[in-house]
Coordinates of C-alpha atoms in Angstrom, one line a residue:
Chain A
X27 CA -103.8 -104.1 57.5
X28 CA -105.2 -100.9 55.5
X29 CA -105.6 -97.4 56.9
X30 CA -107.1 -94.3 55.7
X31 CA -104.6 -91.5 55.0
X32 CA -106.1 -89.3 57.7
X33 CA -105.5 -92.1 60.2
X34 CA -102.1 -92.9 58.8
X35 CA -101.0 -89.5 59.3
X36 CA -102.0 -89.7 63.2
X37 CA -100.5 -93.1 63.5
X38 CA -97.0 -91.7 62.0
X39 CA -96.9 -88.9 64.4
X40 CA -98.1 -90.6 67.6
X41 CA -95.4 -90.8 70.1
X42 CA -94.5 -93.8 72.0
X43 CA -95.8 -92.7 75.2
X44 CA -99.4 -93.0 73.9
X45 CA -98.8 -96.5 73.0
X46 CA -97.4 -97.1 76.6
X47 CA -100.2 -95.5 78.2
X48 CA -103.3 -97.2 76.2
X49 CA -101.2 -100.6 76.5
X50 CA -100.9 -100.3 80.3
X51 CA -104.7 -98.8 80.8
X52 CA -106.3 -101.7 78.7
X53 CA -104.2 -104.3 80.4
X54 CA -105.2 -102.8 83.7
X55 CA -108.7 -102.9 82.5
X56 CA -108.3 -106.5 81.6
X57 CA -106.9 -107.4 84.9
X58 CA -109.8 -105.7 86.6
X59 CA -112.5 -107.4 84.8
X60 CA -110.7 -110.7 85.1
X61 CA -110.7 -110.2 89.0
X62 CA -114.2 -109.4 88.7
X63 CA -115.3 -112.5 87.1
X64 CA -113.0 -114.6 89.2
X65 CA -114.7 -113.2 92.3
X66 CA -118.3 -113.1 90.9
X67 CA -118.4 -109.4 91.1
X68 CA -120.3 -107.5 88.4
X69 CA -120.1 -103.8 87.4
X70 CA -122.8 -102.7 89.7
X71 CA -121.8 -104.5 92.7
X72 CA -118.1 -103.1 92.2
X73 CA -119.4 -99.7 92.3
X74 CA -121.6 -100.3 95.6
X75 CA -118.5 -101.9 97.3
X76 CA -116.3 -98.7 96.2
X77 CA -119.1 -96.2 96.9
X78 CA -118.6 -95.1 93.1
X79 CA -121.2 -94.6 90.5
X80 CA -121.8 -97.5 87.9
X81 CA -120.7 -94.9 85.2
X82 CA -117.6 -94.6 86.8
X83 CA -116.9 -98.2 86.9
X84 CA -117.7 -98.4 83.5
X85 CA -115.1 -95.7 82.5
X86 CA -112.7 -97.9 84.3
X87 CA -113.2 -101.1 82.0
X88 CA -112.9 -98.9 78.9
X89 CA -109.6 -99.0 78.8
X90 CA -108.6 -95.4 78.7
X91 CA -108.9 -94.3 82.2
X92 CA -106.0 -92.5 83.9
X93 CA -106.0 -94.2 87.5
X94 CA -104.8 -93.0 90.6
X95 CA -102.6 -95.0 93.0
X96 CA -105.3 -94.4 95.6
X97 CA -108.2 -95.9 93.5
X98 CA -106.0 -98.7 92.2
X99 CA -105.3 -99.6 95.8
X100 CA -109.2 -99.4 96.6
X101 CA -109.8 -101.7 93.7
X102 CA -107.1 -104.3 94.9
X103 CA -108.4 -104.3 98.1
X104 CA -111.9 -105.0 97.2
X105 CA -111.0 -107.7 94.4
X106 CA -108.4 -109.2 96.6
X107 CA -106.0 -109.2 94.0
X108 CA -102.8 -107.1 92.8
X109 CA -103.7 -105.1 89.4
X110 CA -99.8 -104.3 89.0
X111 CA -96.6 -104.5 90.6
X112 CA -93.8 -101.8 90.6
X113 CA -90.4 -103.2 89.2
X114 CA -87.8 -103.7 92.0
X115 CA -84.2 -102.0 90.7
X116 CA -83.0 -105.3 89.9
X117 CA -85.8 -106.8 88.2
X118 CA -86.3 -107.4 84.3
X119 CA -86.4 -104.4 82.1
X120 CA -88.4 -106.0 79.2
X121 CA -86.3 -104.2 76.5
X122 CA -82.9 -105.7 78.1
X123 CA -84.6 -109.1 78.8
X124 CA -82.7 -112.3 78.1
X125 CA -79.6 -110.2 77.0
X126 CA -77.2 -111.7 79.9
X127 CA -75.3 -110.2 82.7
X128 CA -73.6 -107.0 83.7
X129 CA -69.9 -107.3 84.4
X130 CA -68.4 -104.8 86.2
X131 CA -64.4 -104.6 85.9
X132 CA -62.3 -103.4 88.7
X133 CA -58.7 -103.5 87.3
X134 CA -58.2 -107.3 86.9
X135 CA -61.5 -108.2 88.5
X136 CA -64.6 -109.3 87.0
X137 CA -67.9 -109.6 89.0
X138 CA -71.4 -110.7 87.7
X139 CA -73.9 -108.5 89.5
X140 CA -77.1 -109.3 88.1
X141 CA -78.5 -112.9 87.4
X142 CA -78.4 -114.0 83.7
X143 CA -81.6 -112.9 81.9
X144 CA -82.0 -109.7 83.7
X145 CA -80.1 -106.8 82.2
X146 CA -78.0 -106.2 79.1
X147 CA -74.3 -107.2 78.9
X148 CA -72.4 -104.4 79.7
X149 CA -68.8 -104.2 80.7
X150 CA -67.9 -101.1 83.0
X151 CA -64.1 -100.1 83.2
X152 CA -63.6 -98.6 86.4
X153 CA -60.1 -97.3 87.5
X154 CA -60.5 -96.7 91.1
X155 CA -62.7 -98.2 94.1
X156 CA -64.2 -94.7 94.7
X157 CA -65.8 -94.8 91.0
X158 CA -66.8 -98.2 91.4
X159 CA -68.7 -97.2 94.8
X160 CA -70.2 -94.1 93.0
X161 CA -71.5 -96.5 90.2
X162 CA -72.9 -99.0 92.7
X163 CA -74.7 -96.3 94.8
X164 CA -76.1 -94.6 91.5
X165 CA -77.4 -97.8 90.4
X166 CA -78.7 -98.8 93.8
X167 CA -77.0 -102.2 93.8
X168 CA -74.9 -103.9 96.4
X169 CA -71.6 -104.8 95.1
X170 CA -69.8 -107.8 96.6
X171 CA -67.5 -107.0 99.2
X172 CA -64.4 -108.6 97.6
X173 CA -64.7 -105.9 94.8
X174 CA -63.4 -103.3 97.2
X175 CA -60.6 -105.7 98.5
X176 CA -59.1 -106.8 95.4
Chain B
X13 CA -133.7 -81.8 56.1
X14 CA -134.4 -84.4 53.4
X15 CA -133.0 -87.9 52.6
X16 CA -129.4 -88.2 51.8
X17 CA -127.6 -91.1 50.1
X18 CA -124.7 -92.1 52.2
X19 CA -122.3 -94.9 51.6
X20 CA -119.9 -97.0 53.9
X21 CA -116.2 -97.4 53.3
X22 CA -113.4 -98.8 55.0
X23 CA -111.6 -96.5 57.5
X24 CA -109.3 -99.1 58.8
X25 CA -108.7 -102.8 58.6
X26 CA -107.0 -105.0 61.4
X27 CA -106.8 -108.6 61.8
X28 CA -110.1 -108.8 63.8
X29 CA -112.1 -105.5 63.1
X30 CA -112.7 -103.6 60.3
X31 CA -113.8 -99.9 60.9
X32 CA -115.9 -98.4 58.2
X33 CA -116.7 -94.8 57.8
X34 CA -119.6 -92.9 56.3
X35 CA -119.5 -90.7 53.3
X36 CA -122.4 -88.4 52.4
X37 CA -123.0 -88.3 48.5
X38 CA -121.1 -85.4 47.0
X39 CA -118.8 -84.5 50.0
X40 CA -115.2 -84.5 49.7
X41 CA -114.4 -85.9 53.0
X42 CA -116.0 -88.9 54.5
X43 CA -117.3 -88.3 58.3
X44 CA -114.5 -89.7 60.3
X45 CA -111.9 -87.7 57.7
X46 CA -113.8 -84.6 58.8
X47 CA -113.2 -85.3 62.5
X48 CA -109.3 -86.1 62.1
X49 CA -108.8 -83.4 59.3
X50 CA -110.5 -80.7 61.6
X51 CA -108.3 -81.7 64.7
X52 CA -105.2 -82.8 63.4
X53 CA -103.7 -79.4 63.5
X54 CA -104.8 -78.4 66.9
X55 CA -101.9 -79.3 69.6
X56 CA -104.4 -79.4 72.2
X57 CA -106.7 -82.3 70.7
X58 CA -103.8 -84.5 68.5
X59 CA -103.2 -86.4 71.5
X60 CA -107.0 -87.5 71.7
X61 CA -106.6 -88.4 67.9
X62 CA -103.4 -90.4 68.8
X63 CA -105.2 -92.1 71.5
X64 CA -108.2 -93.0 69.2
X65 CA -105.9 -94.6 66.6
X66 CA -104.0 -96.5 69.3
X67 CA -107.2 -97.9 70.6
X68 CA -108.5 -98.9 67.1
X69 CA -105.3 -100.8 66.7
X70 CA -105.6 -102.5 70.2
X71 CA -109.3 -103.4 69.5
X72 CA -108.3 -104.2 65.9
X73 CA -106.1 -107.1 67.2
X74 CA -108.6 -108.7 69.4
X75 CA -112.0 -107.6 68.6
X76 CA -114.2 -105.0 70.1
X77 CA -116.2 -105.4 73.3
X78 CA -118.9 -103.7 74.7
X79 CA -116.7 -102.1 77.7
X80 CA -114.5 -100.3 75.1
X81 CA -117.3 -98.1 74.1
X82 CA -119.9 -95.7 75.8
X83 CA -123.6 -96.0 74.9
X84 CA -124.5 -92.5 73.4
X85 CA -127.7 -93.2 71.7
X86 CA -131.1 -94.4 72.3
X87 CA -132.1 -97.5 74.0
X88 CA -132.8 -99.5 70.6
X89 CA -129.6 -98.2 68.5
X90 CA -126.1 -99.3 68.7
X91 CA -124.4 -95.9 68.8
X92 CA -121.8 -95.3 71.1
X93 CA -118.3 -93.2 71.3
X94 CA -115.0 -94.6 71.0
X95 CA -113.1 -94.7 73.1
X96 CA -115.6 -94.0 75.8
X97 CA -113.2 -91.6 77.5
X98 CA -110.1 -89.8 76.7
X99 CA -108.0 -88.8 79.4
X100 CA -105.5 -86.6 77.5
X101 CA -105.2 -83.3 79.3
X102 CA -108.8 -81.8 79.1
X103 CA -109.8 -83.7 76.4
X104 CA -113.5 -83.6 75.5
X105 CA -113.2 -84.9 72.0
X106 CA -115.4 -87.6 70.9
X107 CA -115.7 -90.1 68.0
X108 CA -119.2 -91.5 67.6
X109 CA -119.7 -95.0 66.1
X110 CA -122.1 -98.1 65.6
X111 CA -120.8 -101.2 67.1
X112 CA -122.3 -103.7 64.6
X113 CA -120.5 -106.7 66.0
X114 CA -117.3 -107.1 67.8
X115 CA -115.7 -107.5 64.3
X116 CA -117.4 -104.6 62.5
X117 CA -117.7 -100.9 63.8
X118 CA -118.8 -97.8 61.6
X119 CA -117.2 -94.8 62.8
X120 CA -118.9 -91.4 62.1
X121 CA -118.0 -87.9 63.2
X122 CA -117.8 -86.3 66.3
X123 CA -116.0 -83.0 67.9
X124 CA -115.3 -81.4 71.4
X125 CA -118.0 -82.0 73.6
X126 CA -118.5 -78.8 76.0
X127 CA -122.2 -79.6 76.9
X128 CA -123.6 -82.2 79.3
X129 CA -125.3 -84.1 76.5
X130 CA -124.9 -84.2 72.8
X131 CA -128.3 -83.3 72.2
X132 CA -127.3 -79.5 73.4
X133 CA -124.6 -79.3 70.8
X134 CA -126.0 -78.9 67.2
X135 CA -122.9 -80.3 65.5
X136 CA -122.8 -83.4 67.8
X137 CA -126.3 -83.6 67.6
X138 CA -126.2 -83.7 63.7
X139 CA -123.2 -86.4 64.1
X140 CA -125.5 -88.5 66.4
X141 CA -128.8 -88.4 64.2
X142 CA -126.8 -89.4 61.0
X143 CA -125.5 -92.4 62.9
X144 CA -128.9 -93.2 64.4
X145 CA -130.6 -93.1 61.2
X146 CA -127.9 -95.2 59.5
X147 CA -128.2 -97.7 62.2
X148 CA -132.0 -97.8 61.6
X149 CA -131.4 -98.4 57.7
X150 CA -128.6 -101.2 58.2
X151 CA -131.0 -103.2 60.8
X152 CA -133.8 -102.9 58.1
X153 CA -131.4 -104.1 55.2
X154 CA -130.0 -106.7 57.2
X155 CA -133.3 -107.9 58.3
X156 CA -134.3 -108.2 54.6
X157 CA -131.1 -110.3 54.0
X158 CA -129.7 -107.3 51.6
X159 CA -126.6 -106.6 53.8
X160 CA -124.9 -109.7 55.6
X161 CA -122.2 -109.1 58.4
X162 CA -119.4 -111.9 57.6
X163 CA -116.6 -112.1 60.3
X164 CA -115.3 -108.5 59.7
X165 CA -116.9 -107.8 56.4
X166 CA -120.3 -106.2 55.7
X167 CA -121.7 -108.0 52.6
X168 CA -124.0 -106.2 50.4
X169 CA -124.9 -102.8 48.8
X170 CA -123.3 -100.3 51.2
X171 CA -125.2 -97.3 49.8
X172 CA -128.2 -96.1 52.2
X173 CA -130.8 -93.4 51.8
X174 CA -131.2 -91.8 55.3

């Protein structure tokens, strides 16, 4: 790969959120494009079904559109397919994927809270039950009841 | 304005796309360098340039598609804007380009679009006119076999009188 020095300067100063924004937007556009092909709907037809200008749909497919949830919902409804899914609290985080399990240690007891491959290996030493409860509440996870009776 | 000599040079090269830029003979900066150097220090527009650079990387990996660009010029030319729309806060930054193929793109200059059409802005109009004239010359030379697009490279003499 070769970059002009002016381009390189911009790349070096680029914050991570810009990368995430463009990757997500582009993947969303790819997904819309895929569903359009699958359903046999072209740009013109999609714009008619949604009551939008064709130029607006063209923007969406360019991969740099900042969608609102409402627009996403309307597109999903017309194309009969999910465009994206919000992660549940105990679902994989790509940064931690395939790392192992979380273990909470309450005194002598250890409990695996998450399934393997879903979170980083972390061990928490918590001295009393109230701290344990506080942790579980903050993480929005249900601890096994036996934790509290150990 | 009389004819000018311009030369194509590489601005960014990726696995599947080469982004060329245009240098007008005797000028210190190429057309795309002008845009980058003019707006790099401006907080309001730096995000737009960062988005452009990321978009180039994404397209550079996979190859460009028509949908990544917005058609800007006349019916018979290949001029467009990259990316089509920048949704950085209030961003109206435009970078004009010629998409020769999914693997070859020529970047020009651009700027902040405050008018409805580029023709209404003398600077943006100049940027586009240069690309439209260049596209005509590239087509001519390609037809004559003097320029050959090979995958992501334009082979031949990349100097033009426009």
